[in-house]
CSV table of N, CA, C and O in Angstrom, one decimal:
chain,number,residue,atom,x,y,z
A,519,MET,N,-43.2,-86.4,61.2
A,519,MET,CA,-41.9,-86.0,61.5
A,519,MET,C,-41.9,-84.7,62.2
A,519,MET,O,-41.0,-84.5,63.1
A,520,VAL,N,-42.8,-83.8,61.9
A,520,VAL,CA,-42.8,-82.5,62.6
A,520,VAL,C,-43.0,-82.7,64.1
A,520,VAL,O,-42.4,-82.1,64.9
A,521,THR,N,-43.9,-83.6,64.4
A,521,THR,CA,-44.3,-83.8,65.8
A,521,THR,C,-43.1,-84.4,66.6
A,521,THR,O,-42.8,-83.9,67.7
A,522,ILE,N,-42.4,-85.3,66.0
A,522,ILE,CA,-41.3,-85.9,66.8
A,522,ILE,C,-40.2,-84.9,67.0
A,522,ILE,O,-39.5,-84.8,68.0
A,523,PHE,N,-39.9,-84.1,66.0
A,523,PHE,CA,-38.9,-83.0,66.1
A,523,PHE,C,-39.3,-82.0,67.1
A,523,PHE,O,-38.5,-81.4,67.9
A,524,THR,N,-40.6,-81.6,67.1
A,524,THR,CA,-41.1,-80.7,68.1
A,524,THR,C,-41.0,-81.2,69.5
A,524,THR,O,-40.6,-80.5,70.4
A,525,VAL,N,-41.4,-82.4,69.7
A,525,VAL,CA,-41.2,-83.0,71.1
A,525,VAL,C,-39.8,-83.1,71.5
A,525,VAL,O,-39.4,-82.7,72.6
A,526,GLY,N,-38.9,-83.4,70.5
A,526,GLY,CA,-37.5,-83.4,70.8
A,526,GLY,C,-37.0,-82.1,71.2
A,526,GLY,O,-36.1,-81.9,72.1
A,527,SER,N,-37.4,-81.0,70.5
A,527,SER,CA,-37.0,-79.7,70.9
A,527,SER,C,-37.5,-79.2,72.2
A,527,SER,O,-36.9,-78.4,72.9
A,528,VAL,N,-38.6,-79.7,72.6
A,528,VAL,CA,-39.2,-79.3,73.9
A,528,VAL,C,-38.5,-80.0,75.0
A,528,VAL,O,-38.2,-79.4,76.1
A,529,ILE,N,-38.2,-81.3,74.9
A,529,ILE,CA,-37.7,-82.1,75.9
A,529,ILE,C,-36.2,-81.9,76.1
A,529,ILE,O,-35.6,-81.9,77.2
A,530,ALA,N,-35.4,-81.8,75.0
A,530,ALA,CA,-34.0,-81.8,75.0
A,530,ALA,C,-33.4,-80.5,75.6
A,530,ALA,O,-33.9,-79.4,75.3
A,531,PRO,N,-32.4,-80.6,76.5
A,531,PRO,CA,-31.7,-79.4,76.9
A,531,PRO,C,-31.0,-78.7,75.8
A,531,PRO,O,-30.6,-79.3,74.8
A,532,PRO,N,-30.9,-77.4,75.8
A,532,PRO,CA,-30.3,-76.6,74.7
A,532,PRO,C,-28.9,-77.1,74.2
A,532,PRO,O,-28.6,-77.2,73.1
A,533,GLN,N,-28.1,-77.5,75.2
A,533,GLN,CA,-26.8,-78.0,74.8
A,533,GLN,C,-26.8,-79.3,74.1
A,533,GLN,O,-25.8,-79.7,73.5
A,534,TRP,N,-27.8,-80.0,74.2
A,534,TRP,CA,-27.9,-81.4,73.5
A,534,TRP,C,-28.8,-81.3,72.3
A,534,TRP,O,-29.1,-82.4,71.7
A,535,MET,N,-29.3,-80.2,71.9
A,535,MET,CA,-30.2,-80.1,70.8
A,535,MET,C,-29.7,-80.7,69.5
A,535,MET,O,-30.4,-81.4,68.8
A,536,GLY,N,-28.5,-80.4,69.1
A,536,GLY,CA,-27.9,-81.0,67.9
A,536,GLY,C,-27.9,-82.5,67.9
A,536,GLY,O,-28.2,-83.2,66.9
A,537,THR,N,-27.5,-83.0,69.0
A,537,THR,CA,-27.4,-84.5,69.2
A,537,THR,C,-28.8,-85.1,69.1
A,537,THR,O,-29.0,-86.2,68.5
A,538,VAL,N,-29.7,-84.5,69.8
A,538,VAL,CA,-31.1,-85.1,69.8
A,538,VAL,C,-31.7,-85.0,68.4
A,538,VAL,O,-32.3,-86.0,68.0
A,539,MET,N,-31.5,-83.9,67.7
A,539,MET,CA,-32.1,-83.8,66.3
A,539,MET,C,-31.4,-84.8,65.4
A,539,MET,O,-32.1,-85.4,64.5
A,540,THR,N,-30.1,-85.0,65.6
A,540,THR,CA,-29.4,-86.0,64.7
A,540,THR,C,-29.9,-87.4,65.0
A,540,THR,O,-30.1,-88.2,64.1
A,541,ALA,N,-30.1,-87.7,66.3
A,541,ALA,CA,-30.6,-89.1,66.7
A,541,ALA,C,-32.0,-89.3,66.2
A,541,ALA,O,-32.3,-90.4,65.7
A,542,LEU,N,-32.8,-88.3,66.2
A,542,LEU,CA,-34.2,-88.4,65.7
A,542,LEU,C,-34.2,-88.6,64.2
A,542,LEU,O,-35.0,-89.5,63.7
A,543,ALA,N,-33.4,-87.9,63.5
A,543,ALA,CA,-33.3,-88.0,62.0
A,543,ALA,C,-32.8,-89.4,61.7
A,543,ALA,O,-33.3,-90.1,60.7
A,544,SER,N,-31.8,-89.9,62.4
A,544,SER,CA,-31.3,-91.2,62.2
A,544,SER,C,-32.3,-92.3,62.5
A,544,SER,O,-32.4,-93.3,61.8
A,545,GLY,N,-33.1,-92.1,63.5
A,545,GLY,CA,-34.1,-93.0,63.9
A,545,GLY,C,-35.2,-93.1,62.8
A,545,GLY,O,-35.8,-94.2,62.5
A,546,ILE,N,-35.5,-92.0,62.2
A,546,ILE,CA,-36.5,-92.0,61.1
A,546,ILE,C,-36.0,-92.8,59.9
A,546,ILE,O,-36.7,-93.7,59.3
A,547,VAL,N,-34.7,-92.6,59.5
A,547,VAL,CA,-34.1,-93.4,58.4
A,547,VAL,C,-34.1,-94.9,58.8
A,547,VAL,O,-34.5,-95.7,57.9
A,548,ALA,N,-33.6,-95.2,60.0
A,548,ALA,CA,-33.5,-96.6,60.4
A,548,ALA,C,-34.9,-97.2,60.5
A,548,ALA,O,-35.1,-98.4,60.0
A,549,GLY,N,-35.9,-96.5,61.0
A,549,GLY,CA,-37.2,-97.0,61.1
A,549,GLY,C,-37.8,-97.3,59.7
A,549,GLY,O,-38.5,-98.4,59.6
A,550,THR,N,-37.6,-96.5,58.8
A,550,THR,CA,-38.1,-96.7,57.4
A,550,THR,C,-37.4,-97.9,56.8
A,550,THR,O,-38.1,-98.7,56.2
A,551,ALA,N,-36.1,-98.1,57.0
A,551,ALA,CA,-35.4,-99.2,56.4
A,551,ALA,C,-35.9,-100.5,57.1
A,551,ALA,O,-36.2,-101.5,56.4
A,552,VAL,N,-36.0,-100.5,58.4
A,552,VAL,CA,-36.4,-101.8,59.1
A,552,VAL,C,-37.9,-102.1,58.7
A,552,VAL,O,-38.2,-103.2,58.4
A,553,GLY,N,-38.8,-101.1,58.7
A,553,GLY,CA,-40.2,-101.3,58.4
A,553,GLY,C,-40.3,-101.8,57.0
A,553,GLY,O,-41.2,-102.7,56.7
A,554,SER,N,-39.6,-101.3,56.0
A,554,SER,CA,-39.7,-101.7,54.6
A,554,SER,C,-39.2,-103.2,54.5
A,554,SER,O,-39.8,-103.9,53.8
A,555,SER,N,-38.2,-103.5,55.2
A,555,SER,CA,-37.7,-104.9,55.1
A,555,SER,C,-38.6,-105.9,55.7
A,555,SER,O,-38.9,-107.0,55.2
A,556,ILE,N,-39.2,-105.5,56.8
A,556,ILE,CA,-40.2,-106.4,57.5
A,556,ILE,C,-41.5,-106.5,56.6
A,556,ILE,O,-42.0,-107.6,56.4
A,557,ALA,N,-41.9,-105.4,56.1
A,557,ALA,CA,-43.1,-105.4,55.2
A,557,ALA,C,-42.9,-106.2,54.0
A,557,ALA,O,-43.7,-107.0,53.5
A,558,GLY,N,-41.7,-106.1,53.4
A,558,GLY,CA,-41.3,-106.8,52.2
A,558,GLY,C,-41.3,-108.3,52.5
A,558,GLY,O,-41.8,-109.1,51.6
A,559,ALA,N,-40.7,-108.7,53.6
A,559,ALA,CA,-40.7,-110.1,53.9
A,559,ALA,C,-42.1,-110.7,54.1
A,559,ALA,O,-42.4,-111.8,53.7
A,560,LEU,N,-42.9,-109.9,54.8
A,560,LEU,CA,-44.3,-110.4,55.0
A,560,LEU,C,-45.1,-110.4,53.7
A,560,LEU,O,-45.8,-111.4,53.5
A,561,ALA,N,-44.8,-109.5,52.8
A,561,ALA,CA,-45.5,-109.5,51.5
A,561,ALA,C,-45.1,-110.7,50.7
A,561,ALA,O,-45.9,-111.4,50.0
A,562,GLN,N,-43.8,-111.0,50.8
A,562,GLN,CA,-43.3,-112.2,50.0
A,562,GLN,C,-43.8,-113.5,50.6
A,562,GLN,O,-44.1,-114.4,49.8
A,563,SER,N,-43.8,-113.6,51.9
A,563,SER,CA,-44.2,-114.9,52.5
A,563,SER,C,-45.7,-115.1,52.6
A,563,SER,O,-46.2,-116.2,52.5
A,564,SER,N,-46.5,-114.0,52.9
A,564,SER,CA,-47.9,-114.1,53.1
A,564,SER,C,-48.8,-113.3,52.2
A,564,SER,O,-50.0,-113.3,52.5
A,565,GLY,N,-48.3,-112.6,51.3
A,565,GLY,CA,-49.1,-111.8,50.4
A,565,GLY,C,-49.1,-110.3,50.8
A,565,GLY,O,-48.7,-110.0,51.9
A,566,TYR,N,-49.5,-109.5,49.9
A,566,TYR,CA,-49.4,-108.1,50.1
A,566,TYR,C,-50.3,-107.6,51.3
A,566,TYR,O,-50.0,-106.6,51.9
A,567,ALA,N,-51.4,-108.2,51.5
A,567,ALA,CA,-52.3,-107.8,52.6
A,567,ALA,C,-51.6,-107.9,54.0
A,567,ALA,O,-51.8,-107.0,54.8
A,568,ALA,N,-50.8,-108.9,54.2
A,568,ALA,CA,-50.1,-109.0,55.4
A,568,ALA,C,-49.1,-107.9,55.6
A,568,ALA,O,-48.8,-107.6,56.8
A,569,ALA,N,-48.5,-107.4,54.6
A,569,ALA,CA,-47.5,-106.3,54.7
A,569,ALA,C,-48.1,-105.0,55.3
A,569,ALA,O,-47.4,-104.2,55.9
A,570,PHE,N,-49.4,-104.9,55.2
A,570,PHE,CA,-50.1,-103.7,55.8
A,570,PHE,C,-50.1,-103.7,57.3
A,570,PHE,O,-50.4,-102.7,58.0
A,571,ILE,N,-49.8,-104.9,57.9
A,571,ILE,CA,-49.7,-104.9,59.4
A,571,ILE,C,-48.6,-104.0,59.9
A,571,ILE,O,-48.7,-103.4,61.0
A,572,VAL,N,-47.5,-103.9,59.1
A,572,VAL,CA,-46.4,-103.1,59.6
A,572,VAL,C,-46.7,-101.6,59.8
A,572,VAL,O,-46.5,-101.1,60.8
A,573,PRO,N,-47.2,-100.9,58.7
A,573,PRO,CA,-47.5,-99.5,58.9
A,573,PRO,C,-48.7,-99.3,59.9
A,573,PRO,O,-48.7,-98.3,60.7
A,574,VAL,N,-49.6,-100.2,60.0
A,574,VAL,CA,-50.7,-100.0,60.9
A,574,VAL,C,-50.2,-100.2,62.4
A,574,VAL,O,-50.6,-99.4,63.2
A,575,SER,N,-49.3,-101.1,62.6
A,575,SER,CA,-48.7,-101.3,63.9
A,575,SER,C,-47.9,-100.1,64.3
A,575,SER,O,-47.9,-99.6,65.4
A,576,ALA,N,-47.1,-99.6,63.3
A,576,ALA,CA,-46.3,-98.4,63.6
A,576,ALA,C,-47.1,-97.2,63.9
A,576,ALA,O,-46.8,-96.4,64.8
A,577,ALA,N,-48.2,-97.0,63.2
A,577,ALA,CA,-49.1,-95.9,63.4
A,577,ALA,C,-49.7,-96.0,64.8
A,577,ALA,O,-49.8,-95.0,65.5
A,578,GLY,N,-50.2,-97.2,65.2
A,578,GLY,CA,-50.7,-97.3,66.5
A,578,GLY,C,-49.7,-97.1,67.6
A,578,GLY,O,-50.0,-96.5,68.6
A,579,THR,N,-48.5,-97.6,67.4
A,579,THR,CA,-47.5,-97.4,68.4
A,579,THR,C,-47.1,-95.9,68.5
A,579,THR,O,-47.0,-95.4,69.7
A,580,LEU,N,-47.0,-95.2,67.4
A,580,LEU,CA,-46.7,-93.7,67.5
A,580,LEU,C,-47.9,-93.0,68.1
A,580,LEU,O,-47.6,-92.0,68.8
A,581,LEU,N,-49.1,-93.4,67.9
A,581,LEU,CA,-50.2,-92.7,68.5
A,581,LEU,C,-50.2,-92.9,70.0
A,581,LEU,O,-50.3,-91.9,70.8
A,582,LEU,N,-49.9,-94.1,70.4
A,582,LEU,CA,-49.8,-94.4,71.9
A,582,LEU,C,-48.6,-93.6,72.5
A,582,LEU,O,-48.8,-92.9,73.6
A,583,LEU,N,-47.5,-93.6,71.9
A,583,LEU,CA,-46.3,-92.8,72.4
A,583,LEU,C,-46.6,-91.3,72.4
A,583,LEU,O,-46.2,-90.6,73.3
A,584,GLY,N,-47.3,-90.8,71.4
A,584,GLY,CA,-47.7,-89.4,71.3
A,584,GLY,C,-48.6,-89.0,72.5
A,584,GLY,O,-48.5,-88.0,73.1
A,585,LEU,N,-49.6,-89.9,72.8
A,585,LEU,CA,-50.5,-89.6,73.9
A,585,LEU,C,-49.8,-89.6,75.2
A,585,LEU,O,-50.0,-88.8,76.1
A,586,VAL,N,-48.9,-90.6,75.4
A,586,VAL,CA,-48.1,-90.7,76.7
A,586,VAL,C,-47.2,-89.5,76.8
A,586,VAL,O,-47.1,-88.9,77.9
A,587,THR,N,-46.6,-89.1,75.7
A,587,THR,CA,-45.7,-87.9,75.8
A,587,THR,C,-46.5,-86.6,76.1
A,587,THR,O,-46.0,-85.8,76.9
A,588,ALA,N,-47.7,-86.5,75.5
A,588,ALA,CA,-48.5,-85.3,75.8
A,588,ALA,C,-48.9,-85.3,77.3
A,588,ALA,O,-48.9,-84.2,77.9
A,589,MET,N,-49.2,-86.4,77.8
A,589,MET,CA,-49.6,-86.5,79.2
A,589,MET,C,-48.4,-86.1,80.1
A,589,MET,O,-48.5,-85.4,81.1
A,590,VAL,N,-47.2,-86.6,79.8
A,590,VAL,CA,-46.0,-86.4,80.6
A,590,VAL,C,-45.7,-84.9,80.5
A,590,VAL,O,-45.4,-84.3,81.5
A,591,LEU,N,-45.7,-84.3,79.3
A,591,LEU,CA,-45.4,-82.9,79.2
A,591,LEU,C,-46.4,-82.0,79.9
A,591,LEU,O,-46.0,-81.0,80.5
A,592,ARG,N,-47.7,-82.4,79.9
A,592,ARG,CA,-48.7,-81.6,80.6
A,592,ARG,C,-48.5,-81.6,82.1
A,592,ARG,O,-48.7,-80.6,82.8
A,593,ARG,N,-48.1,-82.8,82.6
A,593,ARG,CA,-47.8,-82.9,84.1
A,593,ARG,C,-46.6,-82.1,84.5
A,593,ARG,O,-46.6,-81.6,85.5
A,594,GLY,N,-45.6,-82.0,83.6
A,594,GLY,CA,-44.4,-81.3,83.9
A,594,GLY,C,-44.6,-79.8,83.9
A,594,GLY,O,-43.9,-79.1,84.6
A,595,LYS,N,-45.6,-79.3,83.3
A,595,LYS,CA,-45.9,-77.8,83.2
A,595,LYS,C,-46.7,-77.4,84.5
A,595,LYS,O,-46.8,-76.2,84.7
A,596,LYS,N,-47.3,-78.3,85.2
A,596,LYS,CA,-48.1,-77.9,86.4
A,596,LYS,C,-47.2,-77.6,87.5
A,596,LYS,O,-46.2,-77.9,87.8
């Protein structure tokens, strides 16, 4: 969570900071709700082991997005 809010504060213009932080907080809540429902459905239909696909996929996606964001921010500073 700290990382996403830090990236948001670096990228967002000052006049949009409140809106960006609110959107990020809402996205975290919505992502948790959607992820839990998908994992629950997978656990119920295919067993608990299948439910671990959801957090592993989310972590991989966040890692990829973090790397891309870092590259974009570094190019912008040059």
